[in-house]
mmCIF file of C-alpha atoms in Angstrom:
data_model
loop_
_atom_site.group_PDB
_atom_site.id
_atom_site.type_symbol
_atom_site.label_atom_id
_atom_site.label_comp_id
_atom_site.label_asym_id
_atom_site.label_seq_id
_atom_site.Cartn_x
_atom_site.Cartn_y
_atom_site.Cartn_z
ATOM 1 C CA MET A 1218 102.110 111.121 102.441
ATOM 2 C CA VAL A 1219 105.809 110.302 102.132
ATOM 3 C CA LYS A 1220 106.352 107.979 105.025
ATOM 4 C CA ASP A 1221 109.892 106.602 104.580
ATOM 5 C CA PRO A 1222 112.356 109.019 106.254
ATOM 6 C CA SER A 1223 115.013 108.792 103.493
ATOM 7 C CA THR A 1224 112.435 109.214 100.784
ATOM 8 C CA ARG A 1225 110.867 112.165 102.679
ATOM 9 C CA THR A 1226 114.327 113.862 102.970
ATOM 10 C CA ARG A 1227 114.902 113.471 99.242
ATOM 11 C CA TYR A 1228 111.481 114.795 98.508
ATOM 12 C CA LEU A 1229 111.927 117.848 100.677
ATOM 13 C CA THR A 1230 115.384 118.502 99.313
ATOM 14 C CA TRP A 1231 113.964 118.366 95.766
ATOM 15 C CA LEU A 1232 111.325 120.890 96.717
ATOM 16 C CA VAL A 1233 113.892 123.204 98.302
ATOM 17 C CA VAL A 1234 116.075 123.125 95.208
ATOM 18 C CA LEU A 1235 113.127 123.926 92.918
ATOM 19 C CA SER A 1236 112.099 126.714 95.247
ATOM 20 C CA ILE A 1237 115.550 128.231 95.157
ATOM 21 C CA LEU A 1238 115.597 128.226 91.371
ATOM 22 C CA LEU A 1239 112.145 129.878 91.285
ATOM 23 C CA LEU A 1240 113.277 132.628 93.706
ATOM 24 C CA ALA A 1241 116.419 133.196 91.621
ATOM 25 C CA ALA A 1242 114.218 133.511 88.496
ATOM 26 C CA LEU A 1243 111.896 136.018 90.300
ATOM 27 C CA GLY A 1244 115.035 138.031 91.306
ATOM 28 C CA ALA A 1245 116.210 138.019 87.704
ATOM 29 C CA TRP A 1246 112.844 139.170 86.468
ATOM 30 C CA VAL A 1247 112.791 142.021 88.995
ATOM 31 C CA TYR A 1248 116.264 142.981 87.694
ATOM 32 C CA GLU A 1249 114.922 142.970 84.132
ATOM 33 C CA LEU A 1250 111.939 145.126 85.161
ATOM 34 C CA ILE A 1251 114.259 147.680 86.706
ATOM 35 C CA PHE A 1252 116.807 147.865 83.855
ATOM 36 C CA GLY A 1253 114.437 147.000 81.011
ATOM 37 C CA LEU A 1254 114.774 144.549 78.114
ATOM 38 C CA GLY A 1255 118.279 145.889 77.623
ATOM 39 C CA ALA A 1256 119.206 143.430 80.297
ATOM 40 C CA THR A 1257 118.485 140.602 77.812
ATOM 41 C CA GLY A 1258 120.314 139.640 74.642
ATOM 42 C CA MET A 1259 117.405 140.746 72.415
ATOM 43 C CA ARG A 1260 117.845 143.769 70.210
ATOM 44 C CA ASP A 1261 115.988 145.502 67.332
ATOM 45 C CA VAL A 1262 117.190 142.893 64.788
ATOM 46 C CA ILE A 1263 116.391 139.782 66.830
ATOM 47 C CA SER A 1264 113.551 140.936 69.022
ATOM 48 C CA TRP A 1265 112.276 137.479 70.020
ATOM 49 C CA GLY A 1266 114.626 135.314 72.068
ATOM 50 C CA LEU A 1267 114.659 132.744 74.750
ATOM 51 C CA TYR A 1268 111.273 133.616 76.146
ATOM 52 C CA ILE A 1269 109.311 133.253 72.892
ATOM 53 C CA LEU A 1270 111.102 130.121 71.784
ATOM 54 C CA SER A 1271 110.519 128.613 75.203
ATOM 55 C CA PHE A 1272 106.846 129.647 74.974
ATOM 56 C CA ALA A 1273 106.469 127.705 71.748
ATOM 57 C CA PHE A 1274 108.324 124.699 73.232
ATOM 58 C CA PHE A 1275 106.193 124.645 76.321
ATOM 59 C CA VAL A 1276 102.997 124.857 74.198
ATOM 60 C CA LYS A 1277 104.249 121.815 72.241
ATOM 61 C CA LEU A 1278 104.778 119.898 75.526
ATOM 62 C CA SER A 1279 101.245 120.734 76.703
ATOM 63 C CA ALA A 1280 99.519 119.890 73.436
ATOM 64 C CA GLY A 1281 101.384 116.596 73.227
ATOM 65 C CA GLY A 1282 100.459 115.613 76.717
ATOM 66 C CA LEU A 1283 96.769 116.121 76.096
ATOM 67 C CA ILE A 1284 96.904 114.332 72.778
ATOM 68 C CA VAL A 1285 98.362 111.289 74.561
ATOM 69 C CA ALA A 1286 95.649 111.418 77.189
ATOM 70 C CA SER A 1287 92.745 111.973 74.748
ATOM 71 C CA SER A 1288 93.928 109.369 72.309
ATOM 72 C CA ALA A 1289 93.624 106.749 75.074
ATOM 73 C CA GLU A 1290 89.950 107.626 75.615
ATOM 74 C CA VAL A 1291 88.890 108.456 72.039
ATOM 75 C CA PHE A 1292 90.657 105.555 70.298
ATOM 76 C CA GLY A 1293 90.652 103.130 73.147
ATOM 77 C CA ILE A 1294 94.433 102.548 73.112
ATOM 78 C CA LYS A 1295 94.835 100.358 76.230
ATOM 79 C CA GLY A 1296 98.556 100.873 76.548
ATOM 80 C CA LEU A 1297 98.062 104.646 76.985
ATOM 81 C CA LYS A 1298 95.083 104.601 79.296
ATOM 82 C CA PRO A 1299 97.161 104.438 82.506
ATOM 83 C CA LEU A 1300 98.971 107.581 81.251
ATOM 84 C CA ALA A 1301 95.831 109.620 80.779
ATOM 85 C CA LYS A 1302 95.929 111.422 84.130
ATOM 86 C CA LEU A 1303 99.652 112.071 83.965
ATOM 87 C CA GLY A 1304 99.277 113.408 80.408
ATOM 88 C CA VAL A 1305 96.517 115.753 81.407
ATOM 89 C CA LEU A 1306 98.528 116.994 84.338
ATOM 90 C CA THR A 1307 101.625 117.767 82.154
ATOM 91 C CA ALA A 1308 99.314 119.389 79.672
ATOM 92 C CA ALA A 1309 97.801 121.753 82.301
ATOM 93 C CA VAL A 1310 101.189 122.521 83.846
ATOM 94 C CA CYS A 1311 103.075 123.203 80.613
ATOM 95 C CA VAL A 1312 100.377 125.372 79.072
ATOM 96 C CA LEU A 1313 100.263 127.369 82.305
ATOM 97 C CA VAL A 1314 104.050 127.874 82.284
ATOM 98 C CA ALA A 1315 103.900 128.745 78.568
ATOM 99 C CA GLY A 1316 101.569 131.633 79.465
ATOM 100 C CA VAL A 1317 103.844 132.683 82.328
ATOM 101 C CA SER A 1318 106.958 132.648 79.987
ATOM 102 C CA ILE A 1319 105.403 135.455 77.932
ATOM 103 C CA LEU A 1320 105.404 137.886 80.855
ATOM 104 C CA PRO A 1321 109.178 138.600 80.987
ATOM 105 C CA ASP A 1322 109.208 139.208 77.290
ATOM 106 C CA LEU A 1323 106.587 141.981 77.525
ATOM 107 C CA GLY A 1324 108.845 144.467 79.352
ATOM 108 C CA ARG A 1325 105.726 146.092 80.645
ATOM 109 C CA PRO A 1326 103.558 143.254 82.022
ATOM 110 C CA ASP A 1327 101.198 145.807 83.502
ATOM 111 C CA ARG A 1328 99.911 146.484 79.965
ATOM 112 C CA LEU A 1329 98.976 142.821 79.447
ATOM 113 C CA LEU A 1330 95.286 143.665 79.829
ATOM 114 C CA ASN A 1331 95.510 145.970 76.740
ATOM 115 C CA LEU A 1332 95.649 142.851 74.676
ATOM 116 C CA PHE A 1333 92.025 142.075 75.677
ATOM 117 C CA ILE A 1334 90.776 145.609 75.935
ATOM 118 C CA TYR A 1335 91.960 146.520 72.430
ATOM 119 C CA ALA A 1336 91.819 143.039 70.975
ATOM 120 C CA HIS A 1337 92.663 142.890 67.244
ATOM 121 C CA TRP A 1338 90.705 139.828 66.148
ATOM 122 C CA SER A 1339 92.328 139.627 62.752
ATOM 123 C CA SER A 1340 95.637 138.851 64.497
ATOM 124 C CA PRO A 1341 96.612 135.280 65.453
ATOM 125 C CA MET A 1342 98.037 136.610 68.683
ATOM 126 C CA ILE A 1343 94.666 137.206 70.330
ATOM 127 C CA TRP A 1344 93.363 133.801 69.054
ATOM 128 C CA ASP A 1345 96.500 132.114 70.560
ATOM 129 C CA ILE A 1346 95.840 133.733 73.976
ATOM 130 C CA THR A 1347 92.167 132.691 73.759
ATOM 131 C CA ILE A 1348 92.881 129.030 72.853
ATOM 132 C CA ILE A 1349 95.594 128.862 75.507
ATOM 133 C CA THR A 1350 93.161 130.048 78.205
ATOM 134 C CA LEU A 1351 90.390 127.653 77.027
ATOM 135 C CA TYR A 1352 92.919 124.782 76.766
ATOM 136 C CA PHE A 1353 94.119 125.387 80.303
ATOM 137 C CA LEU A 1354 90.545 125.412 81.657
ATOM 138 C CA LEU A 1355 89.751 122.202 79.702
ATOM 139 C CA ALA A 1356 92.852 120.450 81.145
ATOM 140 C CA VAL A 1357 91.899 121.476 84.710
ATOM 141 C CA ALA A 1358 88.353 120.335 84.116
ATOM 142 C CA GLU A 1359 89.559 116.972 82.904
ATOM 143 C CA LEU A 1360 91.890 116.646 85.920
ATOM 144 C CA TRP A 1361 88.833 117.335 88.186
ATOM 145 C CA LEU A 1362 86.832 114.664 86.357
ATOM 146 C CA MET A 1363 89.615 112.164 86.923
ATOM 147 C CA SER A 1364 90.143 113.030 90.648
ATOM 148 C CA ALA A 1365 86.676 113.907 91.975
ATOM 149 C CA LYS A 1366 84.527 111.386 93.828
ATOM 150 C CA MET A 1367 81.635 110.480 91.556
ATOM 151 C CA PRO A 1368 79.931 107.389 90.049
ATOM 152 C CA GLU A 1369 82.241 105.661 87.628
ATOM 153 C CA ALA A 1370 79.622 105.688 84.900
ATOM 154 C CA LYS A 1371 79.274 109.452 85.157
ATOM 155 C CA ARG A 1372 83.106 109.893 85.200
ATOM 156 C CA ALA A 1373 83.455 107.738 82.131
ATOM 157 C CA ARG A 1374 80.881 109.826 80.220
ATOM 158 C CA GLY A 1375 82.507 113.048 81.347
ATOM 159 C CA LEU A 1376 85.957 111.855 80.293
ATOM 160 C CA LYS A 1377 84.661 110.757 76.842
ATOM 161 C CA TRP A 1378 83.281 114.273 76.257
ATOM 162 C CA ALA A 1379 86.368 115.927 77.630
ATOM 163 C CA ALA A 1380 88.695 113.773 75.452
ATOM 164 C CA GLY A 1381 86.493 114.407 72.392
ATOM 165 C CA ILE A 1382 86.865 118.085 72.926
ATOM 166 C CA GLY A 1383 90.515 117.930 74.050
ATOM 167 C CA LEU A 1384 91.888 116.231 70.969
ATOM 168 C CA PRO A 1385 90.752 118.855 68.477
ATOM 169 C CA ALA A 1386 91.566 121.605 71.050
ATOM 170 C CA ALA A 1387 95.161 120.378 71.217
ATOM 171 C CA PHE A 1388 95.390 120.458 67.394
ATOM 172 C CA ALA A 1389 93.841 123.934 67.357
ATOM 173 C CA LEU A 1390 96.242 125.175 70.040
ATOM 174 C CA HIS A 1391 99.308 124.217 68.076
ATOM 175 C CA SER A 1392 97.984 125.200 64.728
ATOM 176 C CA ILE A 1393 97.183 128.724 65.963
ATOM 177 C CA THR A 1394 100.554 128.962 67.613
ATOM 178 C CA ALA A 1395 102.210 127.871 64.358
ATOM 179 C CA TRP A 1396 100.239 130.506 62.401
ATOM 180 C CA ILE A 1397 101.830 133.217 64.486
ATOM 181 C CA PHE A 1398 104.985 132.304 62.570
ATOM 182 C CA GLY A 1399 103.551 130.902 59.411
ATOM 183 C CA LEU A 1400 101.438 133.954 58.523
ATOM 184 C CA GLN A 1401 104.441 136.297 58.632
ATOM 185 C CA ILE A 1402 104.772 137.013 54.930
ATOM 186 C CA SER A 1403 107.906 139.166 55.389
ATOM 187 C CA ARG A 1404 109.754 136.260 57.128
ATOM 188 C CA PRO A 1405 110.636 133.722 54.354
ATOM 189 C CA PHE A 1406 111.767 131.053 56.786
ATOM 190 C CA TRP A 1407 108.462 131.145 58.589
ATOM 191 C CA ASN A 1408 106.057 131.664 55.744
ATOM 192 C CA THR A 1409 105.307 128.102 54.841
ATOM 193 C CA ALA A 1410 102.159 125.983 54.725
ATOM 194 C CA LEU A 1411 104.049 123.196 56.529
ATOM 195 C CA MET A 1412 104.287 125.232 59.755
ATOM 196 C CA ALA A 1413 101.015 124.081 61.307
ATOM 197 C CA PRO A 1414 101.288 120.364 60.548
ATOM 198 C CA LEU A 1415 104.989 120.488 61.621
ATOM 199 C CA PHE A 1416 104.037 122.044 64.939
ATOM 200 C CA VAL A 1417 101.287 119.480 65.537
ATOM 201 C CA VAL A 1418 103.566 116.457 64.838
ATOM 202 C CA SER A 1419 106.269 118.093 66.942
ATOM 203 C CA ALA A 1420 103.825 118.538 69.738
ATOM 204 C CA ILE A 1421 102.891 114.818 69.690
ATOM 205 C CA LEU A 1422 106.594 113.996 69.601
ATOM 206 C CA SER A 1423 107.776 116.233 72.470
ATOM 207 C CA GLY A 1424 104.719 115.664 74.627
ATOM 208 C CA THR A 1425 105.121 111.885 74.338
ATOM 209 C CA ALA A 1426 108.850 112.278 75.100
ATOM 210 C CA LEU A 1427 108.053 114.336 78.221
ATOM 211 C CA VAL A 1428 105.530 111.809 79.560
ATOM 212 C CA SER A 1429 108.048 109.023 78.849
ATOM 213 C CA LEU A 1430 110.816 110.842 80.736
ATOM 214 C CA ILE A 1431 108.584 111.510 83.668
ATOM 215 C CA LEU A 1432 107.410 107.907 83.759
ATOM 216 C CA TRP A 1433 110.969 106.635 83.760
ATOM 217 C CA ILE A 1434 111.898 108.980 86.599
ATOM 218 C CA LEU A 1435 108.943 107.849 88.715
ATOM 219 C CA GLN A 1436 109.822 104.231 87.927
ATOM 220 C CA ARG A 1437 113.348 104.864 89.309
ATOM 221 C CA VAL A 1438 112.518 107.008 92.418
ATOM 222 C CA ASP A 1439 109.148 105.728 93.453
ATOM 223 C CA ALA A 1440 109.306 101.986 92.507
ATOM 224 C CA LEU A 1441 106.505 102.637 89.989
ATOM 225 C CA VAL A 1442 105.406 99.510 88.075
ATOM 226 C CA VAL A 1443 105.007 100.266 84.364
ATOM 227 C CA ARG A 1444 103.678 97.663 81.963
ATOM 228 C CA GLY A 1445 105.673 96.653 79.030
ATOM 229 C CA GLU A 1446 102.716 97.461 76.664
ATOM 230 C CA THR A 1447 102.810 101.053 77.900
ATOM 231 C CA TRP A 1448 106.480 101.412 77.008
ATOM 232 C CA ARG A 1449 105.874 99.840 73.637
ATOM 233 C CA LYS A 1450 103.083 102.291 72.814
ATOM 234 C CA LEU A 1451 105.182 105.241 73.933
ATOM 235 C CA SER A 1452 108.254 104.180 72.017
ATOM 236 C CA GLY A 1453 106.229 103.382 68.922
ATOM 237 C CA LEU A 1454 104.486 106.763 69.060
ATOM 238 C CA MET A 1455 107.757 108.611 69.436
ATOM 239 C CA ALA A 1456 109.441 106.677 66.649
ATOM 240 C CA VAL A 1457 106.550 107.435 64.111
ATOM 241 C CA SER A 1458 106.169 111.072 65.120
ATOM 242 C CA LEU A 1459 109.917 111.652 65.038
ATOM 243 C CA ALA A 1460 110.177 110.238 61.531
ATOM 244 C CA ILE A 1461 107.301 112.381 60.288
ATOM 245 C CA ASP A 1462 108.774 115.458 62.004
ATOM 246 C CA LEU A 1463 112.127 115.023 60.342
ATOM 247 C CA PHE A 1464 110.396 114.383 57.053
ATOM 248 C CA PHE A 1465 108.472 117.623 57.243
ATOM 249 C CA VAL A 1466 111.638 119.656 58.127
ATOM 250 C CA LEU A 1467 113.639 117.957 55.339
ATOM 251 C CA SER A 1468 110.807 118.690 52.908
ATOM 252 C CA ASP A 1469 110.913 122.372 53.871
ATOM 253 C CA TYR A 1470 114.747 122.509 53.515
ATOM 254 C CA LEU A 1471 114.737 120.759 50.175
ATOM 255 C CA THR A 1472 112.120 123.182 48.802
ATOM 256 C CA VAL A 1473 114.269 126.183 49.736
ATOM 257 C CA LEU A 1474 117.430 124.582 48.303
ATOM 258 C CA TRP A 1475 115.710 123.581 45.045
ATOM 259 C CA ASP A 1476 114.018 126.904 44.409
ATOM 260 C CA GLY A 1477 117.206 128.817 45.146
ATOM 261 C CA VAL A 1478 115.355 132.046 46.153
ATOM 262 C CA PRO A 1479 118.201 134.248 47.588
ATOM 263 C CA LYS A 1480 116.288 135.526 50.602
ATOM 264 C CA ASP A 1481 115.203 131.974 51.573
ATOM 265 C CA LEU A 1482 118.714 130.562 50.933
ATOM 266 C CA GLN A 1483 120.243 133.322 53.092
ATOM 267 C CA VAL A 1484 118.267 132.195 56.124
ATOM 268 C CA LEU A 1485 118.811 128.445 55.554
ATOM 269 C CA SER A 1486 122.555 128.927 54.972
ATOM 270 C CA THR A 1487 122.889 130.093 58.612
ATOM 271 C CA LEU A 1488 121.573 126.777 59.844
ATOM 272 C CA LEU A 1489 123.357 124.287 57.623
ATOM 273 C CA PRO A 1490 126.964 123.113 58.319
ATOM 274 C CA GLY A 1491 129.238 126.102 58.042
ATOM 275 C CA GLY A 1492 126.540 128.588 59.134
ATOM 276 C CA GLY A 1493 126.482 130.624 62.285
ATOM 277 C CA TYR A 1494 123.756 128.438 63.870
ATOM 278 C CA GLN A 1495 125.015 125.063 62.637
ATOM 279 C CA LEU A 1496 125.228 123.768 66.256
ATOM 280 C CA PHE A 1497 121.513 123.579 66.375
ATOM 281 C CA PHE A 1498 121.382 121.802 63.020
ATOM 282 C CA TRP A 1499 123.520 119.016 64.509
ATOM 283 C CA LEU A 1500 121.507 119.035 67.723
ATOM 284 C CA GLU A 1501 118.267 118.630 65.807
ATOM 285 C CA TRP A 1502 119.336 116.141 63.111
ATOM 286 C CA VAL A 1503 121.930 113.978 64.878
ATOM 287 C CA ILE A 1504 121.512 114.298 68.650
ATOM 288 C CA GLY A 1505 117.760 114.769 68.637
ATOM 289 C CA GLY A 1506 117.002 112.974 65.393
ATOM 290 C CA ALA A 1507 119.083 110.118 64.021
ATOM 291 C CA ILE A 1508 120.334 108.713 67.410
ATOM 292 C CA PRO A 1509 116.973 108.433 69.154
ATOM 293 C CA LEU A 1510 115.372 107.176 65.949
ATOM 294 C CA LEU A 1511 117.865 104.325 65.871
ATOM 295 C CA PHE A 1512 117.211 103.616 69.523
ATOM 296 C CA LEU A 1513 113.474 103.419 68.922
ATOM 297 C CA ILE A 1514 113.367 101.319 65.677
ATOM 298 C CA LEU A 1515 116.213 98.725 66.139
ATOM 299 C CA PRO A 1516 114.620 95.656 67.795
ATOM 300 C CA SER A 1517 117.743 94.999 69.940
ATOM 301 C CA LEU A 1518 117.588 98.541 71.405
ATOM 302 C CA ARG A 1519 113.961 99.488 71.645
ATOM 303 C CA ARG A 1520 113.267 96.899 74.295
ATOM 304 C CA ARG A 1521 115.512 98.725 76.794
ATOM 305 C CA VAL A 1522 113.510 101.132 78.929
ATOM 306 C CA GLY A 1523 116.709 103.085 79.725
ATOM 307 C CA LEU A 1524 117.297 103.765 76.047
ATOM 308 C CA ILE A 1525 113.659 104.763 75.572
ATOM 309 C CA ALA A 1526 114.184 107.341 78.346
ATOM 310 C CA ALA A 1527 117.436 108.465 76.793
ATOM 311 C CA SER A 1528 115.598 108.822 73.488
ATOM 312 C CA ALA A 1529 112.994 110.998 75.175
ATOM 313 C CA VAL A 1530 115.760 113.297 76.497
ATOM 314 C CA LEU A 1531 117.484 113.568 73.138
ATOM 315 C CA ILE A 1532 114.199 114.199 71.343
ATOM 316 C CA LEU A 1533 113.397 117.079 73.769
ATOM 317 C CA VAL A 1534 116.864 118.587 73.008
ATOM 318 C CA GLY A 1535 116.229 118.249 69.293
ATOM 319 C CA VAL A 1536 112.787 119.856 69.424
ATOM 320 C CA TYR A 1537 114.182 122.782 71.474
ATOM 321 C CA ALA A 1538 117.050 123.133 69.004
ATOM 322 C CA TYR A 1539 114.429 123.446 66.173
ATOM 323 C CA GLN A 1540 112.698 126.239 68.144
ATOM 324 C CA VAL A 1541 116.040 128.120 68.379
ATOM 325 C CA GLU A 1542 116.442 127.684 64.563
ATOM 326 C CA LEU A 1543 112.947 128.835 63.888
ATOM 327 C CA VAL A 1544 112.917 131.944 66.099
ATOM 328 C CA VAL A 1545 116.451 133.144 66.161
ATOM 329 C CA ALA A 1546 117.726 132.183 62.701
ATOM 330 C CA GLY A 1547 114.298 133.254 61.288
ATOM 331 C CA MET A 1548 114.926 136.794 62.586
ATOM 332 C CA ALA A 1549 118.679 136.967 61.976
ATOM 333 C CA ASN A 1550 118.389 138.530 58.533
ATOM 334 C CA PRO A 1551 116.830 142.017 58.853
ATOM 335 C CA LEU A 1552 113.877 142.880 56.706
ATOM 336 C CA ILE A 1553 115.989 145.759 55.204
ATOM 337 C CA GLN A 1554 119.226 144.203 54.074
ATOM 338 C CA LEU A 1555 120.830 147.289 52.697
ATOM 339 C CA PRO A 1556 123.707 149.294 54.271
ATOM 340 C CA PRO A 1557 123.989 150.486 57.032
ATOM 341 C CA GLY A 1558 121.463 147.858 58.191
ATOM 342 C CA ILE A 1559 119.086 147.939 61.134
ATOM 343 C CA SER A 1560 119.853 149.900 64.363
ATOM 344 C CA LEU A 1561 120.487 147.668 67.344
ATOM 345 C CA GLY A 1562 118.774 150.155 69.670
ATOM 346 C CA THR A 1563 121.941 150.321 71.842
ATOM 347 C CA TYR A 1564 125.208 152.152 71.789
ATOM 348 C CA VAL A 1565 128.582 150.523 72.579
ATOM 349 C CA PRO A 1566 131.683 152.730 72.082
ATOM 350 C CA GLY A 1567 133.926 151.324 69.311
ATOM 351 C CA GLU A 1568 131.241 149.099 67.848
ATOM 352 C CA SER A 1569 128.750 149.717 65.050
ATOM 353 C CA VAL A 1570 125.222 150.363 66.158
ATOM 354 C CA PHE A 1571 123.866 148.889 62.956
ATOM 355 C CA GLN A 1572 123.682 145.305 61.772
ATOM 356 C CA LEU A 1573 123.112 143.580 58.460
ATOM 357 C CA VAL A 1574 122.894 140.162 60.148
ATOM 358 C CA GLY A 1575 121.506 139.741 63.657
ATOM 359 C CA HIS A 1576 123.287 137.973 66.426
ATOM 360 C CA TYR A 1577 121.743 136.756 69.653
ATOM 361 C CA THR A 1578 123.171 135.377 72.821
ATOM 362 C CA PRO A 1579 120.969 135.114 75.928
ATOM 363 C CA THR A 1580 122.121 136.834 79.051
ATOM 364 C CA TRP A 1581 122.254 135.471 82.569
ATOM 365 C CA VAL A 1582 118.946 137.050 83.232
ATOM 366 C CA GLU A 1583 117.184 135.084 80.450
ATOM 367 C CA LEU A 1584 118.957 131.864 81.371
ATOM 368 C CA THR A 1585 118.006 132.268 85.046
ATOM 369 C CA ILE A 1586 114.378 132.987 84.141
ATOM 370 C CA LEU A 1587 114.343 129.900 81.934
ATOM 371 C CA LEU A 1588 115.672 127.681 84.740
ATOM 372 C CA GLY A 1589 112.936 129.080 86.885
ATOM 373 C CA LEU A 1590 110.298 128.210 84.342
ATOM 374 C CA LEU A 1591 111.622 124.647 84.127
ATOM 375 C CA ALA A 1592 111.684 124.483 87.913
ATOM 376 C CA LEU A 1593 108.062 125.603 88.025
ATOM 377 C CA ILE A 1594 107.079 122.825 85.672
ATOM 378 C CA ALA A 1595 108.984 120.266 87.823
ATOM 379 C CA LEU A 1596 107.442 121.640 91.057
ATOM 380 C CA LEU A 1597 103.870 121.580 89.773
ATOM 381 C CA VAL A 1598 104.182 118.122 88.275
ATOM 382 C CA THR A 1599 105.778 116.848 91.543
ATOM 383 C CA LEU A 1600 102.961 118.286 93.695
ATOM 384 C CA GLY A 1601 100.360 117.046 91.241
ATOM 385 C CA TYR A 1602 101.781 113.579 91.361
ATOM 386 C CA ARG A 1603 101.633 113.521 95.065
ATOM 387 C CA TYR A 1604 98.240 115.066 95.761
ATOM 388 C CA LEU A 1605 96.253 113.980 92.726
ATOM 389 C CA SER A 1606 96.844 110.230 93.119
ATOM 390 C CA ILE A 1607 98.752 109.924 89.860
ATOM 391 C CA LYS A 1608 100.585 106.833 91.036
ATOM 392 C CA ALA A 1609 97.300 104.988 91.622
ATOM 393 C CA SER A 1610 96.119 105.796 88.139
ATOM 394 C CA LEU A 1611 99.378 104.614 86.625
ATOM 395 C CA THR A 1612 99.323 101.235 88.445
ATOM 396 C CA GLU A 1613 95.513 100.494 88.480
ATOM 397 C CA ALA A 1614 95.619 98.432 85.302
ATOM 398 C CA THR A 1615 96.038 94.681 85.753
ATOM 399 C CA PRO A 1616 99.399 93.472 84.262
ATOM 400 C CA GLU A 1617 99.118 91.167 81.372
ATOM 401 C CA ALA A 1618 101.077 88.009 80.717
ATOM 402 C CA GLY A 1619 104.663 88.900 80.365
ATOM 403 C CA ASP A 1620 104.289 91.856 82.699
ATOM 404 C CA ARG A 1621 103.446 89.922 85.847
ATOM 405 C CA LEU A 1622 104.662 91.257 89.182
ATOM 406 C CA ASP A 1623 106.243 89.594 92.152
ATOM 407 C CA THR A 1624 104.231 89.505 95.365
ATOM 408 C CA ASP A 1625 106.266 92.455 96.811
ATOM 409 C CA GLY A 1626 105.439 94.617 93.787
ATOM 410 C CA ALA A 1627 108.889 94.416 92.202
ATOM 411 C CA ARG A 1628 109.193 94.291 88.487
ATOM 412 C CA ARG A 1629 110.426 91.120 86.853
ATOM 413 C CA ARG A 1630 111.031 91.858 83.161
ATOM 414 C CA ILE A 1631 110.572 95.618 83.294
ATOM 415 C CA VAL A 1632 113.036 96.072 86.150
ATOM 416 C CA ARG A 1633 115.702 94.502 83.988
ATOM 417 C CA GLY A 1634 115.220 97.393 81.557
ATOM 418 C CA GLU A 1635 113.133 95.663 78.909
ATOM 419 C CA ALA A 1636 109.974 96.968 77.327
ATOM 420 C CA THR A 1637 109.638 93.774 75.201
#
């Protein structure tokens, strides 16, 4: 229970704000159901928009959260063990919201069952739905193991098994999601063998960033005591995975530039400086790449917990920017690039109904629904933190030398913003 009156007021205000955003998103979805997908910015050229790229982003967050949790059990990484329960919670919440984010993209959600009734098992789509469902059930089962009253020896055995299954499941989840893009032969920007490993590394990166951000917020608003070793492990994991992620993307870009295949260059040119989607290039490589990498590798900066949290935010921005590049820019060039082009599927007086290059701008409907999805993640994590005793699991470890606490529970070195 939240006992302090001022804390309780802030807590209830937070819940009310999130509930309002959820209601607004629900209203926007009803509007979309009434007026159809024409209420969105998606058209026949770019038929995947904010919903699908957000789906892939949320899947990354979920896979990364479980990888962090499972690594603590499987590899015995002491600095990550206090984060296991929080990691599993974020994994369960994010994969659930990832599934929900598909619904507004369907247009006719009442036909969702057709995917299972008429399952096409040679398609990665049905495999992705299957692994998402199994992954969610696994995360819920692991949360139950961590929260239920049982002998500690039995709990430890169960968590070992769950972590041993969860780690490959997280890799499978992201590999299958990546193959939805990577196996599209007709889309040159997607059809690369690097897609699956890139998605896996990006999942570790974004999931670790999300856990770090949540941890920093809890440290600020709930006087949570976080060990310096935990921050060191998180910052180190983010630094390594960020460097590998950027290397994979750079390798993909260099291959396209070196080969000089026109259809590949045409897509990449829209992302590079001077292209129509260059904003996301700068967001990925500078805002979400170079700046947080410097924060995480320079000794004078990586000790500051505030900069670790800032790096987490920038990394999430960069990963989301890559999803925009992948989905939107990947579909911007129609498969038939001959005049008059591809029909937009709409008619606007005075404007051409055909396009040789696609353009996409999300509407207020899509943006409102996205805010609602983010609010749903925040709401479920907030409730999970309160009712699943997450704080106790985060503070149960005995602080080591250099991370000692004052008698009133206040942080000494960590409160000054140092991860050491």
